């Protein structure tokens, strides 16, 4: 981490845009200086359906962050749904002229440039390189090769590609929002990994499921290796809509009932209470149901969610390699026994995230905070700071003269 760097992380979700502005302090920790969020209705099932709506939400979020932090924000990092990202496993070897000189940061940078020298498919572009490990000439794998004596250095890494059309669209939205520069783009589950997983899970074969309002983002990791990511277009709002439709009530009441009686499996009901539906629009003026009827609706949708995930990882052929599943996200935060339901459908151990830092960050900001932490901890990057003016009144033209961000290793 670079002490003093200020990093702006922006998470664009189905229901909201959230931002964290964090500064790396003298203890190499992220100090939050601003955390804001704004409702957003411009995205549906993971697709941007209204660019202007999303741009307005981003502009409002940035404005609020500026007011809170007393900064002028000219750029930001942003999360991207897994469905738009592709992971390419690659390795590259750099010969070292003098094995007794020790590996330098320049050697590492050169090897990282080599590893991203791949044939990029049409319609894709490179957005990140994630080093998994470095191998010395004796075959030893190390995380930090600086200073090591070796005649060659091999880097094993994941090259992250992004759909060009999505990049074009998100860049257009940022311009409309008055933000001319995107510092970097990171798949959601890659950003979240170090926040939501326990220490022992970081070395295991894990599937991370972030269940949000409108999407489930999938991330599969084999230790440090980022194996697979995708997005399933269902989430917490889908459950709310089901309740509203089946019971003929408003979505507001449906959401309230989901939060109050949220249970993933009818078999765990302790007391089958009566529920009076205050916004019922059927032929009868009023209606009362049993809580079991409500939970049956929730259970059906939860089962479908996990069934869709199960189908996806089966098609990809990666299910046999997954040892454990970790759940996170506000879409299931209030639905008890969702981990049990997941284990039944997936036939893999499932648990709610117990990452050490998860409970310290408010749910609505976790992904944006995770993004800031991910960027701050990028190894061997020369600079990670976003473009910031310390006074909002300073000339915005300063941004034009700011050196190009070396987000990639060069």
mmCIF file of C-alpha atoms in Angstrom:
data_model
loop_
_atom_site.group_PDB
_atom_site.id
_atom_site.type_symbol
_atom_site.label_atom_id
_atom_site.label_comp_id
_atom_site.label_asym_id
_atom_site.label_seq_id
_atom_site.Cartn_x
_atom_site.Cartn_y
_atom_site.Cartn_z
ATOM 1 C CA UNK A 1 0.000 0.000 0.000
ATOM 2 C CA UNK A 2 1.137 3.556 -0.708
ATOM 3 C CA UNK A 3 0.789 5.699 2.395
ATOM 4 C CA UNK A 4 -1.275 8.810 1.702
ATOM 5 C CA UNK A 5 -2.965 7.455 -1.424
ATOM 6 C CA UNK A 6 -6.646 8.357 -1.648
ATOM 7 C CA UNK A 7 -8.742 5.746 -3.447
ATOM 8 C CA UNK A 8 -12.320 6.215 -4.650
ATOM 9 C CA UNK A 9 -14.284 2.984 -5.030
ATOM 10 C CA UNK A 10 -17.668 2.990 -6.769
ATOM 11 C CA UNK A 11 -20.062 0.028 -6.760
ATOM 12 C CA UNK A 12 -22.915 0.240 -9.278
ATOM 13 C CA UNK A 13 -25.662 -2.141 -8.179
ATOM 14 C CA UNK A 14 -29.200 -2.919 -9.279
ATOM 15 C CA UNK A 15 -30.799 -0.811 -6.553
ATOM 16 C CA UNK A 16 -28.082 1.686 -5.597
ATOM 17 C CA UNK A 17 -24.745 3.276 -6.340
ATOM 18 C CA UNK A 18 -22.417 3.335 -3.342
ATOM 19 C CA UNK A 19 -19.026 4.983 -2.936
ATOM 20 C CA UNK A 20 -16.195 4.729 -0.455
ATOM 21 C CA UNK A 21 -13.357 7.239 -0.354
ATOM 22 C CA UNK A 22 -10.484 5.736 1.585
ATOM 23 C CA UNK A 23 -7.015 6.967 2.489
ATOM 24 C CA UNK A 24 -4.062 4.700 3.222
ATOM 25 C CA UNK A 25 -2.815 5.767 6.654
ATOM 26 C CA UNK A 26 0.618 5.430 8.296
ATOM 27 C CA UNK A 27 -0.286 1.924 9.509
ATOM 28 C CA UNK A 28 -1.072 0.745 5.949
ATOM 29 C CA UNK A 29 -4.765 0.568 6.800
ATOM 30 C CA UNK A 30 -7.714 2.033 4.918
ATOM 31 C CA UNK A 31 -9.157 5.048 6.696
ATOM 32 C CA UNK A 32 -12.658 5.803 5.411
ATOM 33 C CA UNK A 33 -13.128 9.531 4.834
ATOM 34 C CA UNK A 34 -16.446 9.289 2.997
ATOM 35 C CA UNK A 35 -19.191 6.681 2.542
ATOM 36 C CA UNK A 36 -22.327 7.574 0.568
ATOM 37 C CA UNK A 37 -24.972 5.863 -1.535
ATOM 38 C CA UNK A 38 -27.780 6.837 -3.890
ATOM 39 C CA UNK A 39 -30.766 4.897 -5.180
ATOM 40 C CA UNK A 40 -30.488 3.759 -8.780
ATOM 41 C CA UNK A 41 -33.204 2.332 -11.023
ATOM 42 C CA UNK A 42 -31.330 2.322 -14.315
ATOM 43 C CA UNK A 43 -30.192 -1.301 -14.138
ATOM 44 C CA UNK A 44 -32.377 -4.370 -14.485
ATOM 45 C CA UNK A 45 -31.223 -7.996 -14.323
ATOM 46 C CA UNK A 46 -27.616 -6.887 -14.598
ATOM 47 C CA UNK A 47 -28.203 -4.834 -17.758
ATOM 48 C CA UNK A 48 -28.019 -1.056 -18.028
ATOM 49 C CA UNK A 49 -31.431 -0.032 -19.327
ATOM 50 C CA UNK A 50 -31.227 3.723 -18.707
ATOM 51 C CA UNK A 51 -27.795 5.338 -19.038
ATOM 52 C CA UNK A 52 -29.048 8.757 -17.969
ATOM 53 C CA UNK A 53 -30.577 7.364 -14.766
ATOM 54 C CA UNK A 54 -27.341 5.573 -13.868
ATOM 55 C CA UNK A 55 -25.294 8.676 -14.702
ATOM 56 C CA UNK A 56 -27.495 10.838 -12.462
ATOM 57 C CA UNK A 57 -27.096 8.371 -9.597
ATOM 58 C CA UNK A 58 -23.314 8.322 -10.022
ATOM 59 C CA UNK A 59 -23.150 12.124 -10.216
ATOM 60 C CA UNK A 60 -25.240 12.460 -7.039
ATOM 61 C CA UNK A 61 -23.117 9.870 -5.233
ATOM 62 C CA UNK A 62 -19.863 11.585 -6.214
ATOM 63 C CA UNK A 63 -21.250 14.990 -5.261
ATOM 64 C CA UNK A 64 -22.271 13.721 -1.825
ATOM 65 C CA UNK A 65 -18.862 12.070 -1.369
ATOM 66 C CA UNK A 66 -17.131 15.332 -2.271
ATOM 67 C CA UNK A 67 -19.222 17.264 0.228
ATOM 68 C CA UNK A 68 -18.518 14.749 2.991
ATOM 69 C CA UNK A 69 -14.780 14.443 2.304
ATOM 70 C CA UNK A 70 -14.210 18.066 1.214
ATOM 71 C CA UNK A 71 -12.435 16.843 -1.910
ATOM 72 C CA UNK A 72 -12.865 17.236 -5.650
ATOM 73 C CA UNK A 73 -13.112 13.752 -7.174
ATOM 74 C CA UNK A 74 -11.946 13.477 -10.772
ATOM 75 C CA UNK A 75 -11.713 9.693 -11.131
ATOM 76 C CA UNK A 76 -12.784 6.442 -9.508
ATOM 77 C CA UNK A 77 -12.398 2.686 -9.599
ATOM 78 C CA UNK A 78 -15.565 0.748 -10.354
ATOM 79 C CA UNK A 79 -16.871 -2.797 -9.937
ATOM 80 C CA UNK A 80 -18.178 -4.781 -12.893
ATOM 81 C CA UNK A 81 -20.597 -7.753 -12.881
ATOM 82 C CA UNK A 82 -18.963 -11.117 -13.503
ATOM 83 C CA UNK A 83 -21.026 -11.734 -16.645
ATOM 84 C CA UNK A 84 -18.994 -9.121 -18.532
ATOM 85 C CA UNK A 85 -15.598 -10.465 -17.420
ATOM 86 C CA UNK A 86 -13.523 -13.339 -18.790
ATOM 87 C CA UNK A 87 -10.550 -14.919 -17.016
ATOM 88 C CA UNK A 88 -7.549 -16.177 -18.994
ATOM 89 C CA UNK A 89 -4.919 -18.234 -17.156
ATOM 90 C CA UNK A 90 -1.419 -17.437 -18.408
ATOM 91 C CA UNK A 91 2.235 -17.631 -17.444
ATOM 92 C CA UNK A 92 5.386 -15.956 -18.740
ATOM 93 C CA UNK A 93 9.088 -16.332 -18.019
ATOM 94 C CA UNK A 94 11.657 -13.553 -17.935
ATOM 95 C CA UNK A 95 15.337 -14.375 -18.079
ATOM 96 C CA UNK A 96 17.444 -12.440 -15.570
ATOM 97 C CA UNK A 97 20.818 -11.119 -16.756
ATOM 98 C CA UNK A 98 22.561 -11.367 -13.389
ATOM 99 C CA UNK A 99 21.139 -13.955 -10.994
ATOM 100 C CA UNK A 100 23.301 -12.606 -8.167
ATOM 101 C CA UNK A 101 21.882 -9.078 -8.440
ATOM 102 C CA UNK A 102 18.526 -10.125 -6.956
ATOM 103 C CA UNK A 103 15.087 -9.646 -8.520
ATOM 104 C CA UNK A 104 14.109 -5.977 -8.712
ATOM 105 C CA UNK A 105 10.724 -4.290 -8.966
ATOM 106 C CA UNK A 106 11.689 -3.558 -12.583
ATOM 107 C CA UNK A 107 12.113 -7.299 -13.241
ATOM 108 C CA UNK A 108 8.689 -7.989 -11.766
ATOM 109 C CA UNK A 109 7.130 -5.227 -13.862
ATOM 110 C CA UNK A 110 8.700 -6.646 -17.008
ATOM 111 C CA UNK A 111 7.388 -10.137 -16.245
ATOM 112 C CA UNK A 112 3.905 -8.730 -15.665
ATOM 113 C CA UNK A 113 4.053 -7.007 -19.041
ATOM 114 C CA UNK A 114 4.991 -10.327 -20.629
ATOM 115 C CA UNK A 115 2.144 -12.254 -19.001
ATOM 116 C CA UNK A 116 -0.515 -9.943 -20.386
ATOM 117 C CA UNK A 117 0.845 -10.432 -23.899
ATOM 118 C CA UNK A 118 -1.985 -12.728 -24.988
ATOM 119 C CA UNK A 119 -4.212 -12.984 -28.018
ATOM 120 C CA UNK A 120 -7.220 -10.928 -26.948
ATOM 121 C CA UNK A 121 -10.487 -12.107 -28.560
ATOM 122 C CA UNK A 122 -12.509 -9.676 -30.635
ATOM 123 C CA UNK A 123 -14.859 -7.623 -28.491
ATOM 124 C CA UNK A 124 -12.671 -7.981 -25.369
ATOM 125 C CA UNK A 125 -10.065 -5.786 -23.700
ATOM 126 C CA UNK A 126 -7.639 -6.339 -20.796
ATOM 127 C CA UNK A 127 -8.594 -4.586 -17.553
ATOM 128 C CA UNK A 128 -6.410 -6.281 -14.945
ATOM 129 C CA UNK A 129 -3.628 -8.774 -14.325
ATOM 130 C CA UNK A 130 -3.819 -10.767 -11.079
ATOM 131 C CA UNK A 131 -0.536 -12.484 -10.155
ATOM 132 C CA UNK A 132 -1.103 -15.878 -8.563
ATOM 133 C CA UNK A 133 2.532 -16.666 -7.761
ATOM 134 C CA UNK A 134 6.094 -16.283 -9.008
ATOM 135 C CA UNK A 135 8.388 -19.259 -9.647
ATOM 136 C CA UNK A 136 12.146 -19.117 -9.310
ATOM 137 C CA UNK A 137 14.544 -21.168 -11.438
ATOM 138 C CA UNK A 138 14.512 -23.974 -8.832
ATOM 139 C CA UNK A 139 10.718 -24.306 -9.124
ATOM 140 C CA UNK A 140 9.978 -22.644 -5.777
ATOM 141 C CA UNK A 141 6.718 -20.635 -5.760
ATOM 142 C CA UNK A 142 6.802 -17.309 -3.915
ATOM 143 C CA UNK A 143 4.358 -14.441 -3.524
ATOM 144 C CA UNK A 144 7.040 -11.733 -3.431
ATOM 145 C CA UNK A 145 10.180 -12.428 -5.482
ATOM 146 C CA UNK A 146 11.886 -9.078 -4.799
ATOM 147 C CA UNK A 147 15.501 -9.718 -3.786
ATOM 148 C CA UNK A 148 15.453 -13.406 -4.727
ATOM 149 C CA UNK A 149 18.533 -14.803 -6.501
ATOM 150 C CA UNK A 150 17.420 -16.616 -9.639
ATOM 151 C CA UNK A 151 18.360 -16.837 -13.309
ATOM 152 C CA UNK A 152 14.731 -16.720 -14.449
ATOM 153 C CA UNK A 153 11.404 -15.513 -13.083
ATOM 154 C CA UNK A 154 8.105 -17.098 -14.107
ATOM 155 C CA UNK A 155 4.853 -15.368 -13.241
ATOM 156 C CA UNK A 156 1.589 -17.324 -13.152
ATOM 157 C CA UNK A 157 -1.380 -15.000 -13.373
ATOM 158 C CA UNK A 158 -4.958 -14.423 -14.393
ATOM 159 C CA UNK A 159 -5.513 -11.896 -17.158
ATOM 160 C CA UNK A 160 -8.956 -10.320 -16.732
ATOM 161 C CA UNK A 161 -10.792 -9.325 -19.903
ATOM 162 C CA UNK A 162 -13.889 -7.139 -20.175
ATOM 163 C CA UNK A 163 -16.504 -6.889 -22.907
ATOM 164 C CA UNK A 164 -15.670 -3.795 -24.969
ATOM 165 C CA UNK A 165 -19.339 -2.902 -25.388
ATOM 166 C CA UNK A 166 -19.833 -2.787 -21.616
ATOM 167 C CA UNK A 167 -16.669 -0.711 -21.218
ATOM 168 C CA UNK A 168 -17.897 1.693 -23.896
ATOM 169 C CA UNK A 169 -21.250 2.008 -22.157
ATOM 170 C CA UNK A 170 -19.838 2.516 -18.650
ATOM 171 C CA UNK A 171 -17.315 5.070 -19.997
ATOM 172 C CA UNK A 172 -20.157 7.005 -21.627
ATOM 173 C CA UNK A 173 -22.083 6.970 -18.357
ATOM 174 C CA UNK A 174 -19.073 8.286 -16.426
ATOM 175 C CA UNK A 175 -18.656 11.142 -18.896
ATOM 176 C CA UNK A 176 -22.335 12.033 -18.490
ATOM 177 C CA UNK A 177 -21.800 12.008 -14.734
ATOM 178 C CA UNK A 178 -18.907 14.448 -15.078
ATOM 179 C CA UNK A 179 -16.193 11.891 -14.285
ATOM 180 C CA UNK A 180 -13.805 11.773 -17.223
ATOM 181 C CA UNK A 181 -11.537 9.011 -15.972
ATOM 182 C CA UNK A 182 -12.061 5.448 -14.786
ATOM 183 C CA UNK A 183 -9.027 4.383 -12.755
ATOM 184 C CA UNK A 184 -9.713 0.669 -13.125
ATOM 185 C CA UNK A 185 -12.449 -1.941 -13.347
ATOM 186 C CA UNK A 186 -12.641 -4.987 -11.089
ATOM 187 C CA UNK A 187 -15.067 -7.960 -11.084
ATOM 188 C CA UNK A 188 -17.248 -7.841 -7.959
ATOM 189 C CA UNK A 189 -16.251 -11.164 -6.417
ATOM 190 C CA UNK A 190 -12.535 -10.553 -7.041
ATOM 191 C CA UNK A 191 -12.805 -7.295 -5.121
ATOM 192 C CA UNK A 192 -14.769 -8.945 -2.300
ATOM 193 C CA UNK A 193 -12.629 -12.046 -1.835
ATOM 194 C CA UNK A 194 -10.202 -10.681 0.770
ATOM 195 C CA UNK A 195 -12.989 -9.007 2.724
ATOM 196 C CA UNK A 196 -15.610 -11.735 3.015
ATOM 197 C CA UNK A 197 -13.465 -14.879 3.249
ATOM 198 C CA UNK A 198 -11.805 -16.133 6.436
ATOM 199 C CA UNK A 199 -8.064 -16.710 6.461
ATOM 200 C CA UNK A 200 -8.393 -20.482 6.001
ATOM 201 C CA UNK A 201 -10.895 -19.967 3.154
ATOM 202 C CA UNK A 202 -8.347 -17.874 1.235
ATOM 203 C CA UNK A 203 -6.311 -21.039 0.615
ATOM 204 C CA UNK A 204 -9.302 -23.312 -0.104
ATOM 205 C CA UNK A 205 -11.303 -24.008 -3.267
ATOM 206 C CA UNK A 206 -14.207 -21.629 -2.648
ATOM 207 C CA UNK A 207 -17.256 -20.412 -4.535
ATOM 208 C CA UNK A 208 -18.262 -16.942 -3.402
ATOM 209 C CA UNK A 209 -21.889 -15.993 -4.074
ATOM 210 C CA UNK A 210 -22.832 -12.332 -3.721
ATOM 211 C CA UNK A 211 -26.631 -12.246 -3.745
ATOM 212 C CA UNK A 212 -27.745 -8.675 -4.299
ATOM 213 C CA UNK A 213 -31.013 -6.979 -5.119
ATOM 214 C CA UNK A 214 -31.130 -8.057 -8.753
ATOM 215 C CA UNK A 215 -28.183 -10.391 -9.371
ATOM 216 C CA UNK A 216 -26.138 -13.244 -8.009
ATOM 217 C CA UNK A 217 -22.465 -12.726 -8.750
ATOM 218 C CA UNK A 218 -20.429 -15.930 -8.815
ATOM 219 C CA UNK A 219 -16.710 -16.088 -8.112
ATOM 220 C CA UNK A 220 -14.756 -19.354 -7.942
ATOM 221 C CA UNK A 221 -11.271 -19.350 -6.406
ATOM 222 C CA UNK A 222 -8.727 -22.124 -6.017
ATOM 223 C CA UNK A 223 -6.485 -20.635 -3.371
ATOM 224 C CA UNK A 224 -4.992 -17.502 -4.968
ATOM 225 C CA UNK A 225 -6.191 -18.504 -8.431
ATOM 226 C CA UNK A 226 -9.284 -16.717 -9.776
ATOM 227 C CA UNK A 227 -10.948 -19.463 -11.801
ATOM 228 C CA UNK A 228 -14.406 -18.321 -12.884
ATOM 229 C CA UNK A 229 -16.939 -15.521 -12.607
ATOM 230 C CA UNK A 230 -20.467 -14.986 -13.893
ATOM 231 C CA UNK A 231 -23.747 -13.264 -13.048
ATOM 232 C CA UNK A 232 -27.198 -14.843 -12.606
ATOM 233 C CA UNK A 233 -30.014 -12.266 -13.084
ATOM 234 C CA UNK A 234 -32.060 -13.023 -9.937
ATOM 235 C CA UNK A 235 -31.801 -11.612 -6.422
ATOM 236 C CA UNK A 236 -33.586 -10.266 -3.380
ATOM 237 C CA UNK A 237 -35.887 -8.013 -5.405
ATOM 238 C CA UNK A 238 -37.023 -11.072 -7.374
ATOM 239 C CA UNK A 239 -38.275 -12.621 -4.134
ATOM 240 C CA UNK A 240 -40.099 -9.393 -3.255
ATOM 241 C CA UNK A 241 -41.797 -9.285 -6.657
ATOM 242 C CA UNK A 242 -42.878 -12.927 -6.301
ATOM 243 C CA UNK A 243 -44.509 -12.228 -2.934
ATOM 244 C CA UNK A 244 -46.228 -9.138 -4.317
ATOM 245 C CA UNK A 245 -47.563 -10.972 -7.377
ATOM 246 C CA UNK A 246 -48.731 -14.166 -5.658
ATOM 247 C CA UNK A 247 -50.369 -12.435 -2.685
ATOM 248 C CA UNK A 248 -51.774 -9.434 -4.621
ATOM 249 C CA UNK A 249 -50.103 -6.879 -2.368
ATOM 250 C CA UNK A 250 -47.846 -3.873 -2.922
ATOM 251 C CA UNK A 251 -44.110 -4.405 -3.336
ATOM 252 C CA UNK A 252 -43.560 -2.224 -0.263
ATOM 253 C CA UNK A 253 -45.612 -4.577 1.911
ATOM 254 C CA UNK A 254 -44.061 -7.612 0.228
ATOM 255 C CA UNK A 255 -40.566 -6.365 1.087
ATOM 256 C CA UNK A 256 -41.601 -5.674 4.668
ATOM 257 C CA UNK A 257 -43.042 -9.182 5.069
ATOM 258 C CA UNK A 258 -39.944 -10.735 3.489
ATOM 259 C CA UNK A 259 -37.746 -8.985 6.042
ATOM 260 C CA UNK A 260 -40.029 -9.783 8.964
ATOM 261 C CA UNK A 261 -40.717 -13.441 8.209
ATOM 262 C CA UNK A 262 -37.697 -14.232 6.018
ATOM 263 C CA UNK A 263 -37.065 -17.969 6.108
ATOM 264 C CA UNK A 264 -35.666 -20.100 3.276
ATOM 265 C CA UNK A 265 -37.275 -23.401 4.299
ATOM 266 C CA UNK A 266 -40.844 -24.016 5.421
ATOM 267 C CA UNK A 267 -39.723 -27.017 7.474
ATOM 268 C CA UNK A 268 -38.061 -24.642 9.968
ATOM 269 C CA UNK A 269 -41.258 -22.765 10.894
ATOM 270 C CA UNK A 270 -41.730 -22.606 14.659
ATOM 271 C CA UNK A 271 -45.114 -20.913 14.772
ATOM 272 C CA UNK A 272 -47.429 -20.684 11.766
ATOM 273 C CA UNK A 273 -48.773 -17.210 12.547
ATOM 274 C CA UNK A 274 -51.599 -15.401 10.816
ATOM 275 C CA UNK A 275 -50.607 -12.392 8.701
ATOM 276 C CA UNK A 276 -53.050 -9.641 7.772
ATOM 277 C CA UNK A 277 -52.392 -8.248 4.292
ATOM 278 C CA UNK A 278 -52.943 -4.494 4.502
ATOM 279 C CA UNK A 279 -52.568 -3.712 0.758
ATOM 280 C CA UNK A 280 -54.445 -6.710 -0.652
ATOM 281 C CA UNK A 281 -56.039 -5.875 -4.043
ATOM 282 C CA UNK A 282 -58.065 -9.038 -4.685
ATOM 283 C CA UNK A 283 -61.848 -9.255 -4.878
ATOM 284 C CA UNK A 284 -62.248 -9.538 -1.127
ATOM 285 C CA UNK A 285 -61.684 -6.326 0.775
ATOM 286 C CA UNK A 286 -59.286 -7.939 3.227
ATOM 287 C CA UNK A 287 -57.248 -11.099 3.411
ATOM 288 C CA UNK A 288 -55.334 -13.026 6.065
ATOM 289 C CA UNK A 289 -52.781 -15.732 5.313
ATOM 290 C CA UNK A 290 -50.563 -18.081 7.304
ATOM 291 C CA UNK A 291 -46.850 -17.348 7.535
ATOM 292 C CA UNK A 292 -46.253 -20.770 5.940
ATOM 293 C CA UNK A 293 -47.886 -19.483 2.727
ATOM 294 C CA UNK A 294 -45.461 -16.572 2.623
ATOM 295 C CA UNK A 295 -42.427 -18.732 3.358
ATOM 296 C CA UNK A 296 -43.473 -21.213 0.681
ATOM 297 C CA UNK A 297 -43.113 -18.423 -1.896
ATOM 298 C CA UNK A 298 -39.686 -17.469 -0.550
ATOM 299 C CA UNK A 299 -38.564 -21.097 -0.473
ATOM 300 C CA UNK A 300 -39.503 -21.678 -4.108
ATOM 301 C CA UNK A 301 -37.469 -18.708 -5.317
ATOM 302 C CA UNK A 302 -34.467 -19.508 -3.105
ATOM 303 C CA UNK A 303 -34.442 -23.054 -4.464
ATOM 304 C CA UNK A 304 -34.535 -21.695 -8.019
ATOM 305 C CA UNK A 305 -31.636 -19.326 -7.304
ATOM 306 C CA UNK A 306 -29.372 -22.109 -6.099
ATOM 307 C CA UNK A 307 -30.568 -24.395 -8.906
ATOM 308 C CA UNK A 308 -29.501 -21.777 -11.474
ATOM 309 C CA UNK A 309 -26.087 -21.451 -9.823
ATOM 310 C CA UNK A 310 -25.777 -25.248 -9.706
ATOM 311 C CA UNK A 311 -26.593 -25.527 -13.414
ATOM 312 C CA UNK A 312 -24.037 -22.848 -14.279
ATOM 313 C CA UNK A 313 -21.114 -24.442 -12.446
ATOM 314 C CA UNK A 314 -22.101 -27.880 -13.771
ATOM 315 C CA UNK A 315 -22.048 -26.588 -17.365
ATOM 316 C CA UNK A 316 -18.641 -25.006 -16.733
ATOM 317 C CA UNK A 317 -17.351 -28.293 -15.312
ATOM 318 C CA UNK A 318 -16.005 -26.656 -12.155
ATOM 319 C CA UNK A 319 -18.439 -27.960 -9.539
ATOM 320 C CA UNK A 320 -16.324 -31.024 -8.548
ATOM 321 C CA UNK A 321 -13.428 -28.686 -7.696
ATOM 322 C CA UNK A 322 -15.435 -26.554 -5.228
ATOM 323 C CA UNK A 323 -15.017 -27.530 -1.565
ATOM 324 C CA UNK A 324 -17.104 -24.836 0.120
ATOM 325 C CA UNK A 325 -19.547 -22.047 -0.710
ATOM 326 C CA UNK A 326 -19.649 -18.669 1.050
ATOM 327 C CA UNK A 327 -22.719 -16.412 0.843
ATOM 328 C CA UNK A 328 -22.742 -12.635 1.090
ATOM 329 C CA UNK A 329 -24.963 -9.785 -0.120
ATOM 330 C CA UNK A 330 -28.042 -7.897 1.014
ATOM 331 C CA UNK A 331 -30.355 -9.956 -1.172
ATOM 332 C CA UNK A 332 -30.362 -12.777 1.381
ATOM 333 C CA UNK A 333 -29.235 -10.923 4.505
ATOM 334 C CA UNK A 334 -32.660 -11.224 6.152
ATOM 335 C CA UNK A 335 -33.541 -14.736 4.972
ATOM 336 C CA UNK A 336 -32.653 -17.290 7.629
ATOM 337 C CA UNK A 337 -31.523 -20.806 6.699
ATOM 338 C CA UNK A 338 -30.546 -19.716 3.188
ATOM 339 C CA UNK A 339 -27.231 -21.497 3.761
ATOM 340 C CA UNK A 340 -29.094 -24.718 4.606
ATOM 341 C CA UNK A 341 -31.211 -24.388 1.464
ATOM 342 C CA UNK A 342 -28.043 -23.814 -0.558
ATOM 343 C CA UNK A 343 -26.384 -26.924 0.825
ATOM 344 C CA UNK A 344 -29.428 -29.038 -0.065
ATOM 345 C CA UNK A 345 -29.524 -27.829 -3.684
ATOM 346 C CA UNK A 346 -25.792 -27.586 -4.366
ATOM 347 C CA UNK A 347 -24.750 -30.609 -2.295
ATOM 348 C CA UNK A 348 -21.714 -28.611 -1.160
ATOM 349 C CA UNK A 349 -21.138 -27.148 2.335
ATOM 350 C CA UNK A 350 -22.556 -23.599 2.415
ATOM 351 C CA UNK A 351 -22.076 -20.883 5.025
ATOM 352 C CA UNK A 352 -22.842 -17.196 5.506
ATOM 353 C CA UNK A 353 -19.691 -15.073 5.299
ATOM 354 C CA UNK A 354 -17.873 -14.675 8.606
ATOM 355 C CA UNK A 355 -14.905 -12.712 7.255
ATOM 356 C CA UNK A 356 -13.154 -10.810 10.019
ATOM 357 C CA UNK A 357 -13.964 -7.361 8.616
ATOM 358 C CA UNK A 358 -17.452 -8.057 7.273
ATOM 359 C CA UNK A 359 -19.257 -7.090 10.474
ATOM 360 C CA UNK A 360 -17.332 -3.807 10.754
ATOM 361 C CA UNK A 361 -18.642 -2.407 7.441
ATOM 362 C CA UNK A 362 -22.287 -1.486 6.919
ATOM 363 C CA UNK A 363 -23.878 -3.878 4.393
ATOM 364 C CA UNK A 364 -24.681 -1.204 1.811
ATOM 365 C CA UNK A 365 -21.018 -0.224 1.520
ATOM 366 C CA UNK A 366 -19.232 -3.581 1.711
ATOM 367 C CA UNK A 367 -18.584 -4.043 -1.990
ATOM 368 C CA UNK A 368 -17.327 -0.473 -2.485
ATOM 369 C CA UNK A 369 -15.096 -0.842 0.592
ATOM 370 C CA UNK A 370 -13.853 -4.220 -0.628
ATOM 371 C CA UNK A 371 -12.952 -2.567 -3.945
ATOM 372 C CA UNK A 372 -10.887 0.109 -2.179
ATOM 373 C CA UNK A 373 -9.064 -2.561 -0.129
ATOM 374 C CA UNK A 374 -8.388 -4.631 -3.236
ATOM 375 C CA UNK A 375 -6.887 -1.684 -5.101
ATOM 376 C CA UNK A 376 -4.833 -0.565 -2.078
ATOM 377 C CA UNK A 377 -3.312 -4.033 -1.731
ATOM 378 C CA UNK A 378 -2.378 -4.552 -5.409
ATOM 379 C CA UNK A 379 1.190 -5.879 -5.360
ATOM 380 C CA UNK A 380 3.949 -4.105 -7.297
ATOM 381 C CA UNK A 381 1.654 -1.367 -8.665
ATOM 382 C CA UNK A 382 3.518 1.961 -8.851
ATOM 383 C CA UNK A 383 0.485 4.131 -8.111
ATOM 384 C CA UNK A 384 -3.090 3.421 -7.117
ATOM 385 C CA UNK A 385 -4.354 6.827 -5.995
ATOM 386 C CA UNK A 386 -7.449 8.247 -7.652
ATOM 387 C CA UNK A 387 -7.286 11.739 -9.146
ATOM 388 C CA UNK A 388 -8.215 14.040 -6.261
ATOM 389 C CA UNK A 389 -8.033 17.784 -5.674
ATOM 390 C CA UNK A 390 -7.690 18.512 -1.963
ATOM 391 C CA UNK A 391 -9.888 21.557 -2.318
ATOM 392 C CA UNK A 392 -13.027 21.497 -4.438
ATOM 393 C CA UNK A 393 -12.296 25.040 -5.563
ATOM 394 C CA UNK A 394 -8.961 24.067 -7.158
ATOM 395 C CA UNK A 395 -8.834 24.223 -10.933
ATOM 396 C CA UNK A 396 -10.321 21.061 -12.440
ATOM 397 C CA UNK A 397 -7.835 21.401 -15.316
ATOM 398 C CA UNK A 398 -5.231 19.934 -12.983
ATOM 399 C CA UNK A 399 -6.628 16.579 -14.010
ATOM 400 C CA UNK A 400 -5.394 17.117 -17.569
ATOM 401 C CA UNK A 401 -1.808 17.389 -16.379
ATOM 402 C CA UNK A 402 -1.925 14.475 -13.971
ATOM 403 C CA UNK A 403 0.331 11.671 -15.114
ATOM 404 C CA UNK A 404 -1.343 8.615 -16.597
ATOM 405 C CA UNK A 405 -2.195 6.070 -13.947
ATOM 406 C CA UNK A 406 0.025 3.016 -14.065
ATOM 407 C CA UNK A 407 -2.828 0.685 -13.103
ATOM 408 C CA UNK A 408 -1.160 -1.998 -15.180
ATOM 409 C CA UNK A 409 2.353 -3.023 -14.413
ATOM 410 C CA UNK A 410 4.837 -1.079 -16.500
#
